[in-house]
Short mmCIF file of C-alpha atoms in Angstrom, two decimals:
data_model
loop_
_atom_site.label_atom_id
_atom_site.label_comp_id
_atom_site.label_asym_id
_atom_site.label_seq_id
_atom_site.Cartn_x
_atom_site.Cartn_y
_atom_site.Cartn_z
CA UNK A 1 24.05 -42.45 6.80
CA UNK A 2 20.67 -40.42 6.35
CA UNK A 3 21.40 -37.09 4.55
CA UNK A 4 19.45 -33.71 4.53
CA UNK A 5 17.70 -33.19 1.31
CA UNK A 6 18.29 -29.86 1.60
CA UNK A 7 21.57 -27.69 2.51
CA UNK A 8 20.02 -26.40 6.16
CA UNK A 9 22.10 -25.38 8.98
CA UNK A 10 21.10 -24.78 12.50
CA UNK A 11 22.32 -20.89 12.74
CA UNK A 12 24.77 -20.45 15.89
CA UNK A 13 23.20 -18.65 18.80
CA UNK A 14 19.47 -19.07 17.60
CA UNK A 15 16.37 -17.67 20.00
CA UNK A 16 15.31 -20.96 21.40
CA UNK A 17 12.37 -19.40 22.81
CA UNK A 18 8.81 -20.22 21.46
CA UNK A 19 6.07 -18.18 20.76
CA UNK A 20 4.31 -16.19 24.20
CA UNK A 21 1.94 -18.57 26.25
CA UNK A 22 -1.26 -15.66 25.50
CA UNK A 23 -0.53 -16.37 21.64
CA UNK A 24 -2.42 -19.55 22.36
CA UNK A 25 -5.81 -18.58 24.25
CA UNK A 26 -6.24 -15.31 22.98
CA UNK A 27 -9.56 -14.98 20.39
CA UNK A 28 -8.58 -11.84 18.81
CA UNK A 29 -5.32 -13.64 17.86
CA UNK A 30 -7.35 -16.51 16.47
CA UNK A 31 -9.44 -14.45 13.92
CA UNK A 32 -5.93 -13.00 12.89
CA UNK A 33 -4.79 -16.41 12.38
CA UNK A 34 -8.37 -17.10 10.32
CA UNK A 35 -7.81 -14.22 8.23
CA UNK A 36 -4.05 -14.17 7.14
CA UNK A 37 -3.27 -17.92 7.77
CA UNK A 38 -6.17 -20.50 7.17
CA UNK A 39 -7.80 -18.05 4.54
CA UNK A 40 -4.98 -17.42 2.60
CA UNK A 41 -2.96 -20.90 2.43
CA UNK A 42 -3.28 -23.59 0.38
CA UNK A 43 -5.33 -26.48 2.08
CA UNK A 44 -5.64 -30.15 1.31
CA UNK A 45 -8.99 -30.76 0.76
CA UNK A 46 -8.35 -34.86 -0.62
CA UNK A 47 -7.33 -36.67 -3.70
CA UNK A 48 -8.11 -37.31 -7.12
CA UNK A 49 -9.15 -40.86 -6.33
CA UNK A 50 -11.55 -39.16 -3.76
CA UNK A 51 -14.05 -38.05 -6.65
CA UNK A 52 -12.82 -40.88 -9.33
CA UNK A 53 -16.05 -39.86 -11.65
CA UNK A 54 -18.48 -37.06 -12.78
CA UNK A 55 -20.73 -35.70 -10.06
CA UNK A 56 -17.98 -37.17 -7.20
CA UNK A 57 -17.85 -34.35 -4.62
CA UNK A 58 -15.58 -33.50 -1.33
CA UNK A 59 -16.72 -30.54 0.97
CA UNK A 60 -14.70 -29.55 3.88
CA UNK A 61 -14.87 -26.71 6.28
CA UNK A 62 -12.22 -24.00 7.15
CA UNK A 63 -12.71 -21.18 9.62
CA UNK A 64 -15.94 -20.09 8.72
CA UNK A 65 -15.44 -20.87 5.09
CA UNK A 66 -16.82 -23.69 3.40
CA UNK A 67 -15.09 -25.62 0.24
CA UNK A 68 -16.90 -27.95 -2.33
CA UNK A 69 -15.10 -29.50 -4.46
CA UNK A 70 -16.69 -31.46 -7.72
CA UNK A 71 -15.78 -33.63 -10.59
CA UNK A 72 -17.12 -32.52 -14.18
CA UNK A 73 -18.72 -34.01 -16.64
CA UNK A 74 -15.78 -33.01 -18.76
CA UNK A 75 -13.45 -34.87 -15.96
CA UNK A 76 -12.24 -31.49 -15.13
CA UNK A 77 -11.96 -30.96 -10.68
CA UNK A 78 -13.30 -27.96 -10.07
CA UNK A 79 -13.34 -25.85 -6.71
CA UNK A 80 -16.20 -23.76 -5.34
CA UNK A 81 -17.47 -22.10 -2.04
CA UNK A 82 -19.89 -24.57 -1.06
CA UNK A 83 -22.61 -21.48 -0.86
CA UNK A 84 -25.98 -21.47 -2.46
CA UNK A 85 -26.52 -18.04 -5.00
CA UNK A 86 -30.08 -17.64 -3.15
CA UNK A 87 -29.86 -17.60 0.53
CA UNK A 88 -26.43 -18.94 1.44
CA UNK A 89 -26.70 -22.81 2.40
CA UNK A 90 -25.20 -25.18 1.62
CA UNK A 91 -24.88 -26.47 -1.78
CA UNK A 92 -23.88 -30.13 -0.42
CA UNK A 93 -24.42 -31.10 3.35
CA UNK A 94 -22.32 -34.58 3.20
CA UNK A 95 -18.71 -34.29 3.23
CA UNK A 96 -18.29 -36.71 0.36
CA UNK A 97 -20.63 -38.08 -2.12
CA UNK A 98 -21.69 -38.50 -5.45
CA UNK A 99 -24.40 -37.29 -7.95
CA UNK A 100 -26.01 -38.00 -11.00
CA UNK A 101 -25.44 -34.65 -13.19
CA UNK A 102 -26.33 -31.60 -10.88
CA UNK A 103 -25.97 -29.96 -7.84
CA UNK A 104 -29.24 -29.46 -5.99
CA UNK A 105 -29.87 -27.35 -3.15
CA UNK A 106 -31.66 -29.09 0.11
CA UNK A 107 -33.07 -26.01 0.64
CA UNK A 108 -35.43 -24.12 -1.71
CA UNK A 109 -33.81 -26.53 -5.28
CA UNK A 110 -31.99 -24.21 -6.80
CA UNK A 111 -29.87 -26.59 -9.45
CA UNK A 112 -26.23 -26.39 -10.40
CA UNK A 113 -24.36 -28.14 -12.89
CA UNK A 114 -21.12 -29.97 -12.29
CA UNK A 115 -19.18 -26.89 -13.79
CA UNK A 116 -20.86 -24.68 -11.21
CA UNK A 117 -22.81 -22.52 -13.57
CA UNK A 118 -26.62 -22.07 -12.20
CA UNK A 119 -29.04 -24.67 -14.17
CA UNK A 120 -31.82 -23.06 -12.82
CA UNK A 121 -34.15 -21.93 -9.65
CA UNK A 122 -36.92 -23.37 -8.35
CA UNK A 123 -40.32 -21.82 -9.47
CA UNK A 124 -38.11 -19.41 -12.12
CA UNK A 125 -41.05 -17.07 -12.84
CA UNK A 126 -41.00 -15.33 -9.05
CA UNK A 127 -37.48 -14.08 -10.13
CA UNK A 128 -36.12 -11.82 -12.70
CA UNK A 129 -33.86 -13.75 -15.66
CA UNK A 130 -31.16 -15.07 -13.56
CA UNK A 131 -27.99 -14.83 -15.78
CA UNK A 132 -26.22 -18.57 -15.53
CA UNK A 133 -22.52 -17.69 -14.88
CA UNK A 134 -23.48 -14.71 -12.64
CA UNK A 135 -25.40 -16.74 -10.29
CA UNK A 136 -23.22 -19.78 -10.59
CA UNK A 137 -21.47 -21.32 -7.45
CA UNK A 138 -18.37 -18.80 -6.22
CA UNK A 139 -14.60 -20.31 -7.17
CA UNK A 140 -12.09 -20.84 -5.25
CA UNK A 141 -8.59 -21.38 -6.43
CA UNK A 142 -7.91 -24.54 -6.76
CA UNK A 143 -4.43 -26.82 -7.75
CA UNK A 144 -3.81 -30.59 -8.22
CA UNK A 145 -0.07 -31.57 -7.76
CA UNK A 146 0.90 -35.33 -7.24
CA UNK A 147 -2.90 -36.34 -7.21
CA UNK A 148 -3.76 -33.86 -4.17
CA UNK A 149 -6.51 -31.73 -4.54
CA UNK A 150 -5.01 -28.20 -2.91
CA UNK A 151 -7.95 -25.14 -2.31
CA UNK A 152 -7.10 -21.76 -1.16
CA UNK A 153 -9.86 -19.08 -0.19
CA UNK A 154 -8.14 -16.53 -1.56
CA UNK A 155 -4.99 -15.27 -2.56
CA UNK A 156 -2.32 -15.22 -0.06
CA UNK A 157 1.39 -15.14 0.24
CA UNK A 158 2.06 -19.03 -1.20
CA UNK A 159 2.87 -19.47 -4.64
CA UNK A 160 1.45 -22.32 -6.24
CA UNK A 161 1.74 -25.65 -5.16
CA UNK A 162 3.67 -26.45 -7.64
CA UNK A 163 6.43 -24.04 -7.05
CA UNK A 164 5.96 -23.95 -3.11
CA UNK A 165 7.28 -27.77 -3.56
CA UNK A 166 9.69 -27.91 -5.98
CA UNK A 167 12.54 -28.57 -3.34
CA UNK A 168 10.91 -31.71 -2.65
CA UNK A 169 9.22 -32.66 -5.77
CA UNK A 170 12.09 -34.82 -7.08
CA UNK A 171 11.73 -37.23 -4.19
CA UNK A 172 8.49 -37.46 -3.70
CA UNK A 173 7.78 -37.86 -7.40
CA UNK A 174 9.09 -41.66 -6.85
CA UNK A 175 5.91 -42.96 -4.76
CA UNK A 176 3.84 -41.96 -7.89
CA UNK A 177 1.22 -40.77 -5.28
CA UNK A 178 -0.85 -39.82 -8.11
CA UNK A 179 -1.94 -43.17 -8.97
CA UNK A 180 -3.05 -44.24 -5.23
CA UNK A 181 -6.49 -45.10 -4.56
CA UNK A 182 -8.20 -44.54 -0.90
CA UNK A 183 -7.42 -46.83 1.80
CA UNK A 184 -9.77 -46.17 4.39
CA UNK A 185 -11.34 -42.64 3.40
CA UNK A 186 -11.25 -39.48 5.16
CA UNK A 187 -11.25 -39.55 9.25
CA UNK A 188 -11.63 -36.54 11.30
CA UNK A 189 -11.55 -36.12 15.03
CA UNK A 190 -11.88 -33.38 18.00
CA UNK A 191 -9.28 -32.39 20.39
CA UNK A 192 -9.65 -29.69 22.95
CA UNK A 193 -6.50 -28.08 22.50
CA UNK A 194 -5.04 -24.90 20.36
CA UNK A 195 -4.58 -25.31 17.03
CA UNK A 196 -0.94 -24.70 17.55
CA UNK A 197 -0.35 -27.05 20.08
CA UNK A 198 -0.71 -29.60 17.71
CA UNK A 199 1.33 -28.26 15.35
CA UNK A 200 4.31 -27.50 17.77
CA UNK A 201 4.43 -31.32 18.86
CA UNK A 202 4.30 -32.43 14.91
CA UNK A 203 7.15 -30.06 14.44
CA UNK A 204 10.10 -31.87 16.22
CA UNK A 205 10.83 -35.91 16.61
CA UNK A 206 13.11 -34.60 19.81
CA UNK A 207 10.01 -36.66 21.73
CA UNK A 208 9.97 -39.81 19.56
CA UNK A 209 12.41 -41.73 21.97
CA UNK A 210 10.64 -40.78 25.22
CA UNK A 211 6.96 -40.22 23.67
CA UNK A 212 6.79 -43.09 20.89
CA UNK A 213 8.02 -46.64 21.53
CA UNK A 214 6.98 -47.85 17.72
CA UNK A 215 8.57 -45.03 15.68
CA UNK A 216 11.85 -45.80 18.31
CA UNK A 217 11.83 -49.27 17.48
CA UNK A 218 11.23 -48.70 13.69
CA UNK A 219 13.28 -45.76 13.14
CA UNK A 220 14.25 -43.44 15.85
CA UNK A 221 18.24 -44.03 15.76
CA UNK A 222 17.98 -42.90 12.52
CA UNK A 223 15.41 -40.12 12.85
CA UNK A 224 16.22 -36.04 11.71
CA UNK A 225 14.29 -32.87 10.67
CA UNK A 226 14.77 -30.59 8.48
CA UNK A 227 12.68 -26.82 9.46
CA UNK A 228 10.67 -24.51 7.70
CA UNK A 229 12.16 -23.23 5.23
CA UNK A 230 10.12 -20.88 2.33
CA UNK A 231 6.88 -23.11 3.52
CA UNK A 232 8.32 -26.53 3.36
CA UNK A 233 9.71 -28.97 6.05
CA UNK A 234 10.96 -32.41 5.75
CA UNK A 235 11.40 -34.99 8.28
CA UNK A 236 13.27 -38.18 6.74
CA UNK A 237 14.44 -41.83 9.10
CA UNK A 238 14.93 -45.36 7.79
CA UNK A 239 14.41 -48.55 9.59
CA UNK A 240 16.89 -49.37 12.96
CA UNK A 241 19.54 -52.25 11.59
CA UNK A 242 17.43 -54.06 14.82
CA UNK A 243 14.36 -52.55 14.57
CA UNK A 244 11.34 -55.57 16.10
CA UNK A 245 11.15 -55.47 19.84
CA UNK A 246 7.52 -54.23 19.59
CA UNK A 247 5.09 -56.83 17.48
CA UNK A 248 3.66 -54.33 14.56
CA UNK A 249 7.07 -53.30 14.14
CA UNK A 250 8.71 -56.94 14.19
CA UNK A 251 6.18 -57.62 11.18
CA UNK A 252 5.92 -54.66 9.41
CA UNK A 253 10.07 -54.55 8.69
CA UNK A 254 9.41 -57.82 7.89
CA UNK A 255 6.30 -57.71 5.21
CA UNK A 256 7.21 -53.68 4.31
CA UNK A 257 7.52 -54.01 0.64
CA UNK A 258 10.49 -52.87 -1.28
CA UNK A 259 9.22 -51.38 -4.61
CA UNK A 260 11.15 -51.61 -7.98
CA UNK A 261 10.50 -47.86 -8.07
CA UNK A 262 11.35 -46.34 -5.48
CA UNK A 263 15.34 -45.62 -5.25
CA UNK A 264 17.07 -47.38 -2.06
CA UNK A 265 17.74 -44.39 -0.05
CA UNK A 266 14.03 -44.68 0.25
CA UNK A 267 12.90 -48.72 -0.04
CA UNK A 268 12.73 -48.37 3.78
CA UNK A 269 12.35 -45.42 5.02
CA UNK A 270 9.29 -43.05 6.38
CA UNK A 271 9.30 -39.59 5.40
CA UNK A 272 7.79 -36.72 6.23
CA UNK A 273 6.68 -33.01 4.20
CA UNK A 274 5.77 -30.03 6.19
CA UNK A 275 3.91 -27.97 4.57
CA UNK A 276 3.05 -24.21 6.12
CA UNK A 277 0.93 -23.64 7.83
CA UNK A 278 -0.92 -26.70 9.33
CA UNK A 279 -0.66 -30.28 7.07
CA UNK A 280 2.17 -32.64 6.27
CA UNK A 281 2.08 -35.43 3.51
CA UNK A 282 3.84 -38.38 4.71
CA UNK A 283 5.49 -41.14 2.63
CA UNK A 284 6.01 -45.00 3.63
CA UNK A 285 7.23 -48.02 1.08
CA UNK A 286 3.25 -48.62 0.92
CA UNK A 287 1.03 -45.60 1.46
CA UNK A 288 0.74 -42.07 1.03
CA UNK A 289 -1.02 -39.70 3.75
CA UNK A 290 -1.83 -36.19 4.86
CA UNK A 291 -3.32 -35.25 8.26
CA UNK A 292 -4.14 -31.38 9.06
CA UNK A 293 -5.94 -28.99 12.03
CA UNK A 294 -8.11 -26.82 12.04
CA UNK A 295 -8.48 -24.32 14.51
CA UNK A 296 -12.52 -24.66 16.20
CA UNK A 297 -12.00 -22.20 18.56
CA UNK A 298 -8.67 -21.30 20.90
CA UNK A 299 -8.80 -24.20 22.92
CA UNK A 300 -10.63 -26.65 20.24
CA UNK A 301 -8.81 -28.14 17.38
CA UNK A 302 -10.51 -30.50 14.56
CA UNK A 303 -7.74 -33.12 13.29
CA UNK A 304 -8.04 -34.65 9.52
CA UNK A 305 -6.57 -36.73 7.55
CA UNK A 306 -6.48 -39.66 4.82
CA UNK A 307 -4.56 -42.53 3.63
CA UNK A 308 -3.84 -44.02 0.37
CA UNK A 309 -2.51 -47.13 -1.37
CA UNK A 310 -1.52 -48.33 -4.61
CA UNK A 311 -4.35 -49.86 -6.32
CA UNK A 312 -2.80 -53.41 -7.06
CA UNK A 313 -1.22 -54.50 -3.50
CA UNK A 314 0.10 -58.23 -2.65
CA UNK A 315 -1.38 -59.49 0.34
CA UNK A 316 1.97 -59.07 1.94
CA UNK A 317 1.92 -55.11 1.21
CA UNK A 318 -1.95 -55.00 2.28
CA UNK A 319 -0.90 -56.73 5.81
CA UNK A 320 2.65 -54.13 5.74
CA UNK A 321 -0.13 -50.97 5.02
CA UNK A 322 -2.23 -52.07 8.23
CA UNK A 323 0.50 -52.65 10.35
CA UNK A 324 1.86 -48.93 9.53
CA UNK A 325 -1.48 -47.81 10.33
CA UNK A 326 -1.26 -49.49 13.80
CA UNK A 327 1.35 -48.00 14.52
CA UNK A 328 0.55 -44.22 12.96
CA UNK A 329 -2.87 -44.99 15.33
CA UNK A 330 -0.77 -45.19 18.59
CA UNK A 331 1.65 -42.54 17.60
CA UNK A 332 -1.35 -40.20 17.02
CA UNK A 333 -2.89 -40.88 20.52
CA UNK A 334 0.37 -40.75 22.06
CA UNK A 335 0.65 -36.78 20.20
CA UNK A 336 -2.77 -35.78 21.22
CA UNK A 337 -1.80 -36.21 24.88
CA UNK A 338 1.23 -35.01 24.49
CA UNK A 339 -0.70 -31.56 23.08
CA UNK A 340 -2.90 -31.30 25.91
CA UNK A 341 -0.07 -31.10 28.07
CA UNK A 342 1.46 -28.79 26.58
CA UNK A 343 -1.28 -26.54 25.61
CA UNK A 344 -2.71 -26.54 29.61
CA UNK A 345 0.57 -25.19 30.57
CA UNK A 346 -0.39 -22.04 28.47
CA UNK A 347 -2.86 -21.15 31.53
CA UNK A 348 -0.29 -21.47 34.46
CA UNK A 349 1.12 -18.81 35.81
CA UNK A 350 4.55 -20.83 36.42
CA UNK A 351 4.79 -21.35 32.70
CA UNK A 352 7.58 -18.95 31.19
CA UNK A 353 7.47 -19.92 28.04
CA UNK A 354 9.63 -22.58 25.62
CA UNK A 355 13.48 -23.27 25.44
CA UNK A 356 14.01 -25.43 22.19
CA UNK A 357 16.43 -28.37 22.13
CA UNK A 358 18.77 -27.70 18.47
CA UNK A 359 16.55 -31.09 18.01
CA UNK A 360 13.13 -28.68 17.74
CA UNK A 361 14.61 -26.54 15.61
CA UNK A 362 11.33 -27.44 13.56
CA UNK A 363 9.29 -25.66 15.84
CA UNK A 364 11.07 -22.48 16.12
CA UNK A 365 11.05 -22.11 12.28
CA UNK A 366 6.90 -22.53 12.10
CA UNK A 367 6.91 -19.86 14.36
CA UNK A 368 9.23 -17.50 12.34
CA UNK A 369 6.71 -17.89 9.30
CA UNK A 370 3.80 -17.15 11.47
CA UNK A 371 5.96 -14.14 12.90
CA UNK A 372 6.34 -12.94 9.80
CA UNK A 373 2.65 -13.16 8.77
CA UNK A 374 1.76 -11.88 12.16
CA UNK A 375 4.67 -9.39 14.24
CA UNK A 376 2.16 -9.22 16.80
CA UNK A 377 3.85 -12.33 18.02
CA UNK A 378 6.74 -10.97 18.94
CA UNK A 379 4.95 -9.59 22.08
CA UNK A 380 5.52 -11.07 24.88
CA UNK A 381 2.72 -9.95 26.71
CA UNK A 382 -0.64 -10.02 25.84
CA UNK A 383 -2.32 -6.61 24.72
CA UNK A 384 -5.40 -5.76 25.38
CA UNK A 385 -8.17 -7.91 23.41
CA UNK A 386 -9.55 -4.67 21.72
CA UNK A 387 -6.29 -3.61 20.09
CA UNK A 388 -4.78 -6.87 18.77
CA UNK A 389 -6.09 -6.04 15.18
CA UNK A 390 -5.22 -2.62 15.14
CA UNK A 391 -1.57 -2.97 16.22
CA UNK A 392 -0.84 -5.66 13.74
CA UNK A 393 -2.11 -4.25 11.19
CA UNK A 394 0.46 -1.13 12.67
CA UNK A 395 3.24 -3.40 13.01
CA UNK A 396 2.50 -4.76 9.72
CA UNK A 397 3.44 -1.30 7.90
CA UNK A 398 6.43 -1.11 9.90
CA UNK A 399 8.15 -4.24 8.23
#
């Protein structure tokens, strides 16, 4: 029988209720969110493997900020705001790339070096002695834990990585994710829903029997989550004793490798680590992953992700890693609709808001850490536009 990794009960008489239907098309609530949730939270940007050598770079975009982050010559990652000293552009316009020794400006040559200190400007003499480490690129916080490259604007209410995920390090330590090597690269894609829409369906496998025929087949007799709890989720199933009645299934239970290092409880099983507010690192026998969202607006969401695979693989474990993918590919497609349902019901009139199965207990624990970052959830109805920053921020110095 699965177990909980963690001691967490359901509490007796819990609000089922979700957050208010405005929470999710209001843009006043959205630059809250920008501020005190996407700002100040640690973000996968990639891997190690994604910038194996000096000058490999990864950029990614977050609510208005922009991350860079480059290898050193001294093999040292290093994290900046992927801002020019001069004028403000970009530094780097790809989202991942490599170069020789520097970091050059497309737009008047200013140069960088890999350890972000300025090299120099472009025609020096029409500006006064530029000091290097002044005008160097801006940091931003940056941690590596089990080969992920984790940024954070600034300073928030997280700890470090490290200790955020010390509940589940133990486990997780077994897939030796450190030493995995891209699969496929980095994928993004669009989806015209709220940010937390997506979230809310990622937060509960209540829908995997009606929602997801694959993860049924594979696992869904065996499925359970664990909630939020101090930042971290964790969503664990192993393979159905009869698991097969759908093709990618049938041959991925049967070509799903069994490696000498992992410990049985997790030879075949999927498993799944929540991490507040917005990305999840998932674990299978053969890969490693982590997907994310990003909030583009109220009602436009940008998804992201990556996958990664142990860099010596049979041809057996390369055929298992696609057939996962398959069915990760439906599952995803399956979510996204599943998202725009639910976020279009935000608009109706009719809608009165969520009653949570004990099965999405997930869900209602999300929204307790975003309560607690922002009270002004707790409102049922929607203030005025105007005033959602002000009474917050007075709600704020009333907890």
């Amino acid at each position: 029988m699965n177990r909980p990794l963690r001691d967490v009960a359901i509490p007796n008489d819990w609000d089922r209720s979700g957050l208010p239907g405005w929470t999710y098309h209001s843009p006043a609530l959205l630059e809250l969110e920008k501020e005190h949730v996407f700002r100040s939270h640690w973000q996968i940007i990639g891997h190690v493997s994604d910038v194996p050598e000096a000058g490999a770079y990864l950029t990614m975009d977050v609510v208005g900020e922009r991350a860079l982050v480059v290898r050193g010559k001294d093999g040292v990652v290093r994290g900046f705001h992927n801002l020019c000293r001069h004028r403000g552009s970009r530094v780097v316009a790809d989202q991942q790339g490599s170069c020789k020794n520097a970091l050059v400006c497309p737009f008047h040559g200013w140069v960088y070096n890999l350890d972000g200190t300025l090299r120099g400007a472009a025609r020096p003499r029409s500006f006064p002695e530029l000091d290097k480490v002044e005008f160097g690129l801006k940091p931003i916080d940056l941690e590596i834990w089990m080969g992920f490259i984790f940024i954070r604007f600034r300073q928030g209410p997280q700890p470090s990585v490290a200790e955020l995920m010390r509940p589940v390090e133990a486990e997780m330590a077994h897939y030796r994710a450190a030493e995995m090597v891209p699969a496929w690269g980095i994928w993004t894609q669009q989806s015209a829903v709220n940010w937390k829409s997506v979230r809310d369906v990622d937060n509960e496998g209540y829908h995997v029997a009606m929602a997801h025929p694959a993860l049924q087949d594979l696992y869904g007799a065996t499925y359970y989550d664990e909630p939020f709890v101090n930042g971290v989720s964790r969503s664990y199933a192993t393979y159905n004793p009869h698991a097969g009645r759908r093709w990618s299934v049938r041959n991925y239970v049967k070509l799903s490798p069994q490696p000498e290092h992992l410990p049985e409880d997790l030879k075949k099983a999927w498993v799944y680590y929540g991490i507040f507010p917005n990305t999840v690192l998932a674990m299978t026998p053969e890969t490693t992953q982590f997907y994310q969202e990003f909030p583009l607006s109220t009602g436009e969401t940008i998804l992201r992700g990556a996958i990664y695979r142990y860099p010596v693989e049979s041809r057996e474990q390369a055929a298992a890693r696609y057939l996962a993918y398959r069915i990760d590919r439906d599952t995803q497609a399956e979510d996204v609709q599943l998202t725009v349902w639910s976020n279009e019901s935000m608009q109706s009139e009719a809608f009165e808001g969520f009653y949570l199965s004990d099965l999405e207990y997930g869900v209602r624990s999300h929204h307790d850490h975003l309560r607690r970052l922002l009270p002004i959830l707790n409102l049922e109805t929607a203030p005025d536009e105007k005033d959602v920053w002000n009474l917050n921020q007075a709600l704020l110095s009333r907890s």
